[in-house]
Coordinates of C-alpha atoms and ligand atoms in Angstrom, one line a residue:
M1 CA 9.9 14.2 -5.0
R2 CA 12.6 11.7 -4.4
F3 CA 13.3 10.1 -1.0
T4 CA 16.9 11.4 -0.9
D5 CA 15.3 14.9 -0.6
F6 CA 14.1 14.0 2.9
K7 CA 17.7 13.4 4.1
F8 CA 16.8 10.1 5.7
H9 CA 19.3 8.0 7.4
P10 CA 21.4 6.1 4.8
N11 CA 20.4 2.7 6.1
L12 CA 16.7 3.6 5.8
L13 CA 17.3 4.9 2.2
E14 CA 18.7 1.4 1.4
G15 CA 15.5 -0.1 2.6
I16 CA 13.4 2.3 0.6
E17 CA 15.5 1.4 -2.5
A18 CA 15.1 -2.3 -1.8
S19 CA 11.4 -1.8 -1.6
N20 CA 11.5 -0.3 -5.1
Y21 CA 10.0 3.0 -4.0
E22 CA 11.3 5.6 -6.4
T23 CA 9.4 8.8 -5.7
A24 CA 7.2 9.8 -2.8
T25 CA 3.5 9.5 -3.2
P26 CA 1.4 12.7 -2.5
V27 CA 0.6 11.7 1.0
Q28 CA 4.2 11.0 1.7
E29 CA 5.3 14.3 0.3
Q30 CA 2.9 16.1 2.6
V31 CA 3.1 14.1 5.7
I32 CA 6.8 13.3 6.1
P33 CA 8.1 16.9 6.5
P34 CA 5.9 17.9 9.4
I35 CA 6.6 14.6 11.2
L36 CA 10.3 15.2 10.7
E37 CA 9.8 18.7 12.2
G38 CA 8.4 17.1 15.3
R39 CA 4.7 18.2 14.7
D40 CA 1.6 16.3 15.4
V41 CA -0.3 15.3 12.3
I42 CA -3.8 14.5 11.3
A43 CA -4.2 13.0 7.8
S44 CA -7.1 11.8 5.9
A45 CA -5.7 9.2 3.6
Q46 CA -6.9 5.9 2.4
T47 CA -5.2 2.6 1.9
G48 CA -3.4 2.5 -1.4
T49 CA -2.1 6.0 -1.1
G50 CA 1.2 5.0 0.5
K51 CA 0.1 6.2 3.9
T52 CA 1.8 3.5 5.9
A53 CA 5.3 4.4 4.7
A54 CA 4.3 8.1 5.1
F55 CA 4.3 7.6 8.9
L56 CA 6.8 4.7 9.1
L57 CA 9.6 6.4 7.3
P58 CA 9.9 9.6 9.4
V59 CA 9.3 7.7 12.6
M60 CA 12.0 5.2 11.8
D61 CA 14.3 7.9 10.8
R62 CA 13.8 9.7 14.1
L63 CA 14.2 6.5 16.0
L64 CA 17.5 5.8 14.2
Q65 CA 18.7 9.1 15.5
N66 CA 17.2 8.9 19.0
H67 CA 17.1 5.3 19.9
V68 CA 17.0 4.7 23.6
D69 CA 18.0 1.2 24.8
G70 CA 15.4 -0.6 26.7
Q71 CA 12.6 1.8 25.8
T72 CA 9.8 1.5 23.3
G73 CA 10.1 4.3 20.7
A74 CA 6.8 4.1 18.8
L75 CA 3.4 2.6 19.4
I76 CA 1.2 2.1 16.3
V77 CA -2.4 1.2 17.2
V78 CA -4.5 -0.4 14.4
P79 CA -8.0 -1.9 14.2
T80 CA -7.3 -5.4 13.0
R81 CA -4.7 -8.1 13.2
E82 CA -4.5 -8.1 9.4
L83 CA -3.4 -4.5 9.4
A84 CA -1.0 -5.2 12.2
I85 CA 0.7 -8.0 10.2
Q86 CA 0.7 -5.9 7.0
I87 CA 2.4 -2.9 8.8
S88 CA 4.9 -5.3 10.4
Q89 CA 5.8 -6.6 7.0
H90 CA 6.2 -3.0 5.8
I91 CA 8.5 -2.3 8.8
E92 CA 10.5 -5.4 8.1
G93 CA 11.1 -4.4 4.5
L94 CA 12.0 -0.7 5.2
S95 CA 14.1 -1.4 8.3
Y96 CA 16.0 -4.3 6.8
F97 CA 19.3 -2.5 6.8
T98 CA 18.9 -0.9 10.2
H99 CA 19.1 -2.2 13.7
L100 CA 15.5 -1.2 14.5
S101 CA 13.4 -3.9 16.3
S102 CA 9.7 -4.3 16.1
I103 CA 6.9 -6.6 17.1
A104 CA 3.2 -7.0 16.2
I105 CA 0.9 -7.6 19.2
Y106 CA -2.6 -8.8 18.3
G107 CA -5.4 -11.0 19.5
G108 CA -6.0 -14.6 18.7
S109 CA -2.4 -15.8 18.9
G110 CA -1.3 -18.3 21.4
G111 CA 0.7 -18.4 24.7
D112 CA 4.1 -18.5 23.2
N113 CA 3.5 -15.2 21.5
F114 CA 2.1 -13.7 24.7
I115 CA 5.5 -14.4 26.3
A116 CA 7.4 -12.8 23.5
E117 CA 5.0 -9.8 23.5
K118 CA 5.4 -9.4 27.3
K119 CA 9.2 -9.4 27.0
A120 CA 9.0 -6.7 24.3
L121 CA 6.6 -4.6 26.3
Q122 CA 8.8 -4.8 29.4
N123 CA 12.2 -4.5 27.7
G124 CA 11.2 -2.2 24.9
A125 CA 11.2 -2.7 21.1
D126 CA 11.7 0.3 18.8
I127 CA 8.3 -0.1 17.2
I128 CA 5.3 -1.9 18.6
V129 CA 2.3 -2.4 16.3
C130 CA -0.8 -3.5 18.3
T131 CA -4.5 -4.0 18.2
P132 CA -6.3 -2.3 21.1
G133 CA -7.8 -5.4 22.8
R134 CA -4.5 -7.3 23.0
M135 CA -2.7 -4.3 24.3
I136 CA -5.3 -3.8 27.0
A137 CA -4.8 -7.5 28.0
H138 CA -1.1 -6.8 28.6
L139 CA -1.7 -3.5 30.3
N140 CA -3.9 -5.2 32.8
M141 CA -1.0 -7.4 33.9
G142 CA 0.9 -4.3 35.0
Y143 CA 4.3 -4.8 33.4
V144 CA 4.0 -2.6 30.3
N145 CA 6.7 0.0 30.2
M146 CA 6.0 3.0 27.8
K147 CA 8.2 5.5 29.7
G148 CA 10.4 6.4 26.7
L149 CA 7.7 6.5 24.1
Q150 CA 8.3 9.2 21.5
F151 CA 5.5 8.4 18.9
L152 CA 1.9 7.4 19.1
V153 CA 0.3 6.5 15.7
L154 CA -3.4 5.8 15.4
D155 CA -4.0 4.2 12.0
E156 CA -7.4 3.7 10.4
A157 CA -8.8 5.7 13.4
D158 CA -12.3 5.8 11.9
R159 CA -12.4 2.0 11.7
M160 CA -11.2 1.7 15.3
L161 CA -14.0 3.9 16.5
D162 CA -16.5 2.0 14.3
M163 CA -15.3 -1.2 15.9
G164 CA -15.9 0.2 19.4
F165 CA -12.3 0.7 20.5
L166 CA -12.6 4.3 21.8
D167 CA -12.4 3.2 25.5
D168 CA -9.5 0.9 24.9
I169 CA -7.6 3.6 23.0
T170 CA -8.3 6.1 25.8
K171 CA -6.9 3.6 28.3
I172 CA -3.8 3.0 26.3
I173 CA -3.1 6.7 25.9
K174 CA -3.3 7.2 29.7
T175 CA -0.3 4.9 30.1
L176 CA 1.9 7.0 27.7
P177 CA 4.1 9.9 28.6
A178 CA 2.4 13.2 28.0
K179 CA 5.2 14.5 25.9
R180 CA 5.1 12.6 22.7
Q181 CA 4.4 13.1 19.0
N182 CA 0.9 12.0 17.9
L183 CA 0.0 11.0 14.3
L184 CA -3.6 10.2 13.4
F185 CA -4.6 8.6 10.1
S186 CA -8.1 8.1 9.0
A187 CA -9.8 7.3 5.7
T188 CA -12.7 9.5 6.7
M189 CA -13.1 12.4 9.1
P190 CA -16.4 12.2 10.8
E191 CA -17.1 14.4 13.8
K192 CA -16.1 11.7 16.3
I193 CA -12.7 11.6 14.8
R194 CA -12.4 15.4 15.0
Q195 CA -13.3 15.1 18.7
L196 CA -10.7 12.4 19.3
A197 CA -8.1 14.5 17.5
K198 CA -8.9 17.6 19.6
R199 CA -8.3 15.5 22.8
I200 CA -5.0 14.0 21.8
L201 CA -3.3 16.2 19.2
H202 CA -1.5 19.5 19.7
H203 CA -1.6 22.1 16.9
P204 CA -1.5 19.3 14.3
A205 CA -0.6 19.7 10.7
E206 CA -3.7 18.8 8.8
I207 CA -3.3 16.9 5.6
N208 CA -6.1 15.9 3.3
I209 CA -5.4 13.5 0.4
A210 CA -8.3 13.2 -1.8
I211 CA -7.9 10.4 -4.3
A212 CA -9.0 11.1 -7.9
K213 CA -11.8 8.8 -9.1
P214 CA -11.6 7.2 -12.5
P215 CA -13.6 9.0 -15.2
E216 CA -17.3 7.8 -15.3
K217 CA -17.2 7.0 -19.0
V218 CA -14.5 4.3 -18.6
V219 CA -16.2 0.9 -18.6
Q220 CA -14.4 -1.1 -16.0
K221 CA -14.4 -4.9 -15.9
A222 CA -12.4 -7.4 -13.9
F223 CA -11.6 -11.0 -14.8
V224 CA -11.0 -13.3 -11.9
V225 CA -8.7 -16.1 -12.9
Y226 CA -5.9 -18.4 -11.9
E227 CA -2.5 -17.0 -12.8
P228 CA -1.8 -19.4 -15.7
Q229 CA -5.1 -18.4 -17.3
K230 CA -4.0 -14.8 -17.7
L231 CA -1.9 -15.3 -20.9
P232 CA -4.6 -17.2 -22.9
L233 CA -7.2 -14.7 -21.6
I234 CA -5.3 -11.6 -22.7
K235 CA -4.6 -13.0 -26.1
K236 CA -8.3 -13.7 -26.5
L237 CA -9.2 -10.2 -25.2
L238 CA -6.8 -8.5 -27.6
K239 CA -8.1 -10.6 -30.5
E240 CA -11.8 -10.2 -29.8
T241 CA -12.2 -6.6 -28.3
P242 CA -12.4 -3.9 -30.9
Y243 CA -9.9 -1.1 -30.3
K244 CA -7.6 1.4 -32.0
N245 CA -4.9 1.5 -29.4
A246 CA -4.6 -0.9 -26.5
L247 CA -2.3 -0.2 -23.5
V248 CA -1.4 -3.2 -21.3
F249 CA 0.1 -2.5 -17.9
C250 CA 2.3 -4.9 -15.9
S251 CA 3.9 -3.9 -12.5
R252 CA 7.3 -5.3 -13.3
K253 CA 9.4 -4.8 -16.3
Q254 CA 10.4 -8.5 -16.4
T255 CA 6.7 -9.3 -16.9
V256 CA 6.4 -6.6 -19.6
K257 CA 9.3 -8.3 -21.5
Q258 CA 7.9 -11.8 -21.1
L259 CA 4.4 -10.9 -22.0
T260 CA 5.5 -8.9 -25.1
R261 CA 7.4 -12.0 -26.3
E262 CA 4.4 -14.2 -25.8
L263 CA 2.0 -11.8 -27.5
K264 CA 4.4 -11.6 -30.5
H265 CA 4.4 -15.4 -30.7
G266 CA 0.6 -15.1 -30.7
K267 CA 0.9 -12.9 -33.9
I268 CA -0.1 -9.7 -32.1
N269 CA 1.5 -6.6 -33.3
V270 CA 2.9 -5.3 -30.0
A271 CA 5.8 -3.2 -28.6
E272 CA 7.1 -2.8 -25.0
I273 CA 8.1 0.2 -23.0
H274 CA 9.9 0.4 -19.6
S275 CA 12.8 1.9 -17.9
D276 CA 15.4 -0.3 -19.6
L277 CA 14.9 1.5 -22.9
E278 CA 16.8 4.6 -23.8
Q279 CA 14.9 7.8 -24.1
A280 CA 15.2 7.7 -27.9
E281 CA 13.9 4.2 -28.1
R282 CA 11.0 5.1 -25.9
E283 CA 10.1 8.0 -28.2
N284 CA 10.3 5.8 -31.3
V285 CA 8.0 3.2 -29.7
L286 CA 5.5 5.8 -28.5
G287 CA 5.6 7.4 -32.0
A288 CA 4.7 4.1 -33.7
F289 CA 2.0 3.5 -31.1
T290 CA 0.4 7.0 -31.5
A291 CA 0.6 6.7 -35.3
G292 CA -1.3 3.4 -35.1
R293 CA 1.6 1.4 -36.7
I294 CA 1.8 -0.7 -33.5
P295 CA -1.7 -1.0 -32.0
V296 CA -0.7 -2.7 -28.7
M297 CA 1.8 -1.5 -26.2
V298 CA 2.9 -3.3 -23.0
A299 CA 4.2 -0.9 -20.4
T300 CA 5.2 -0.6 -16.7
D301 CA 3.7 2.2 -14.6
I302 CA 6.2 4.5 -16.3
L303 CA 3.2 5.2 -18.7
S304 CA 0.5 5.2 -16.1
R305 CA 0.8 9.0 -15.4
G306 CA 0.9 11.8 -17.7
I307 CA 0.8 10.4 -21.2
D308 CA -2.1 11.7 -23.1
I309 CA -2.8 9.7 -26.2
D310 CA -6.4 10.1 -27.2
T311 CA -6.7 7.0 -29.4
I312 CA -6.2 4.7 -26.4
D313 CA -9.6 3.0 -26.1
L314 CA -8.6 -0.1 -24.2
V315 CA -6.4 -0.5 -21.1
I316 CA -5.7 -3.9 -19.7
N317 CA -4.1 -4.4 -16.3
Y318 CA -2.3 -7.7 -16.7
D319 CA -1.8 -7.6 -12.9
V320 CA -3.5 -5.6 -10.2
P321 CA -1.5 -2.5 -9.4
G322 CA -0.1 -2.3 -5.9
D323 CA -1.6 1.0 -5.2
G324 CA -5.1 2.4 -5.8
E325 CA -3.8 5.6 -7.2
D326 CA -1.9 3.7 -9.9
Y327 CA -5.1 1.9 -10.8
V328 CA -6.9 5.2 -11.2
H329 CA -4.0 6.6 -13.3
R330 CA -3.7 3.5 -15.4
I331 CA -7.3 3.3 -16.4
G332 CA -7.4 7.1 -16.8
R333 CA -5.1 6.6 -19.9
T334 CA -8.2 5.5 -21.8
A335 CA -11.3 7.6 -22.5
R336 CA -9.3 10.8 -22.9
A337 CA -11.0 13.8 -24.4
E338 CA -14.5 12.8 -25.6
A339 CA -13.8 9.2 -26.4
D340 CA -15.2 6.3 -24.5
G341 CA -12.8 3.7 -23.0
V342 CA -12.7 0.2 -21.6
A343 CA -10.5 -0.9 -18.8
Y344 CA -10.0 -4.6 -18.0
T345 CA -8.1 -5.9 -15.0
L346 CA -6.9 -9.5 -14.7
V347 CA -7.2 -10.5 -11.1
G348 CA -5.0 -13.5 -10.1
E349 CA -5.9 -15.6 -7.2
K350 CA -3.4 -13.9 -4.9
E351 CA -4.5 -10.5 -6.0
Q352 CA -8.1 -10.6 -4.9
N353 CA -7.5 -8.7 -1.6
K354 CA -5.5 -6.1 -3.4
F355 CA -8.3 -5.6 -5.9
A356 CA -10.9 -5.5 -3.2
S357 CA -9.0 -2.6 -1.6
I358 CA -8.9 -0.8 -4.9
E359 CA -12.7 -1.2 -5.2
K360 CA -13.0 0.2 -1.7
L361 CA -10.8 3.1 -2.6
I362 CA -12.8 4.0 -5.8
D363 CA -16.0 3.3 -3.9
K364 CA -17.3 1.0 -6.7
E365 CA -17.7 -2.7 -7.2
V366 CA -16.2 -3.4 -10.6
E367 CA -18.2 -5.7 -12.8
K368 CA -16.7 -9.2 -13.1
G369 CA -16.4 -10.3 -16.7
L370 CA -17.2 -13.8 -17.9
V371 CA -14.1 -15.8 -18.6
P372 CA -14.5 -18.0 -21.8
Q373 CA -15.4 -21.6 -20.8
E374 CA -12.6 -23.0 -22.9
L375 CA -10.1 -21.6 -20.4
G376 CA -11.5 -23.9 -17.8
P377 CA -12.9 -23.3 -14.3
V378 CA -12.0 -20.0 -12.6
P379 CA -11.7 -19.2 -8.8
A380 CA -14.6 -17.5 -7.0
Y381 CA -14.1 -13.9 -6.2
S382 CA -13.8 -14.1 -2.4
P383 CA -11.4 -11.5 -1.1
R384 CA -10.8 -11.4 2.6
Y385 CA -12.6 -8.1 3.2
K386 CA -10.9 -5.5 5.2
N387 CA -13.4 -5.7 8.1
S388 CA -12.9 -9.5 8.5
R389 CA -11.4 -10.3 11.9
S390 CA -10.2 -13.7 10.9
G391 CA -7.0 -14.1 9.1
P392 CA -3.6 -15.8 9.0
K393 CA -2.1 -16.6 12.4
R394 CA 1.3 -15.5 11.2
R395 CA 3.6 -13.8 13.6
F396 CA 6.4 -11.5 13.0
Y397 CA 8.9 -10.8 15.6
R398 CA 12.1 -9.1 14.7
N399 CA 14.5 -9.7 17.5
P400 CA 13.8 -6.9 20.0
N401 CA 17.3 -7.2 21.3
S402 CA 19.1 -6.8 18.0
H403 CA 20.1 -3.2 18.8
K404 CA 22.1 -4.5 21.7
K405 CA 25.2 -5.2 19.7
Ligands
AMP501 P1 -0.6 1.9 1.8 O1 -1.5 3.0 1.3 O2 0.3 2.3 2.9 O3 -1.4 0.6 2.1 O4 0.4 1.5 0.6 C1 -0.1 0.9 -0.6 C2 1.1 0.3 -1.4 O5 1.9 1.2 -2.0 C3 1.9 -0.7 -0.6 O6 2.1 -1.9 -1.3 C4 3.3 0.0 -0.5 O7 4.3 -0.9 -0.4 C5 3.3 0.8 -1.8 N1 4.1 2.1 -1.7 C6 4.1 3.0 -0.6 N2 4.9 4.0 -0.9 C7 5.3 3.8 -2.2 C8 6.2 4.6 -3.1 N3 6.7 5.8 -2.7 N4 6.4 4.1 -4.3 C9 5.9 2.9 -4.7 N5 5.1 2.2 -3.9 C10 4.8 2.6 -2.7

């Protein structure tokens, strides 16, 4: 399904295009329509499924239609400051071509931020993302104005309850207008989440996105390296691992082209496939690959879904896919039918957190492979795990008054 099918505001569609989203993910396909219809929603969806955009896009679309000056339109409550920052960045990207204003309100930031937060809470920002504790601190001061609130989003609700935020959430909800649309997202649906949902949602649409797990017989390994070590490592892996057909994935077609060039220089018989090739060229390349004339193919995610070549016995992720589902799809290209398969992922320094969320999503700690000594020292694998409460003290405040033209 394409985003144009949702009939979003043109400025929002521009932001979607600029974010390089082409088609809606399954959670987006299922969650966006009921939100646009004005229904409450309860969705079980994990990080990596595209769940953030699934609630942001319809909420932003509605706010573009029904913006009320001086009123906060949507309140998104999240468990951690990391998630608040991440969602703010998502909002910034998607709303780039709109006049929507937003602010992230979370604990641990200093006095200057408190003043900016207070101003937004008094004068209204279209979207406020907050952690419960910090919001309560503001509520206790008595100036928070939520009169015009149209949407309440509880994201990662199960984690919020695990972290003991139930009372804070209840207090926050008491300050909101009774007539509003409620959206609850949770990775898991334990009984306590069902209870919470019963209290705050009205005849919700229930959406359950179960993510596929990679086939058991795929041997997964990750190599934790510095970015410049990726090229010598992949050359070595392609020279020393036995395979019939190896499929190498890169997230960007630019990287596909560069890597293919480098591998060719390294005397590896390789072809590339991405959206810049005409259909006929793609078919030629695929034919040569399937017939074994070209044993290695470097591809974008264009090949991560659907293709079924049962001689692929090695998949290498040259970078960590942005989305857990893409990881599952990519490595699912190997070990088709009865064959066994091997899937390697090269995890650059800045990709460790992304890889850790994938491990969480597939509920498995992927074995870390030994990087040959000749490539020099490698970084430790120390992702900032999701439940860490420390993190960057970055702020994001998109001018809350920007809609006042
Ligand atoms: P989330 O599950 O919301 O944490 O999203 C996981 C990643 O998927 C983020 O990096 C998003 O930017 C990305 N994403 C969300 N929706 C799409 C889409 N329709 N197409 C491609 N990437 C997406």
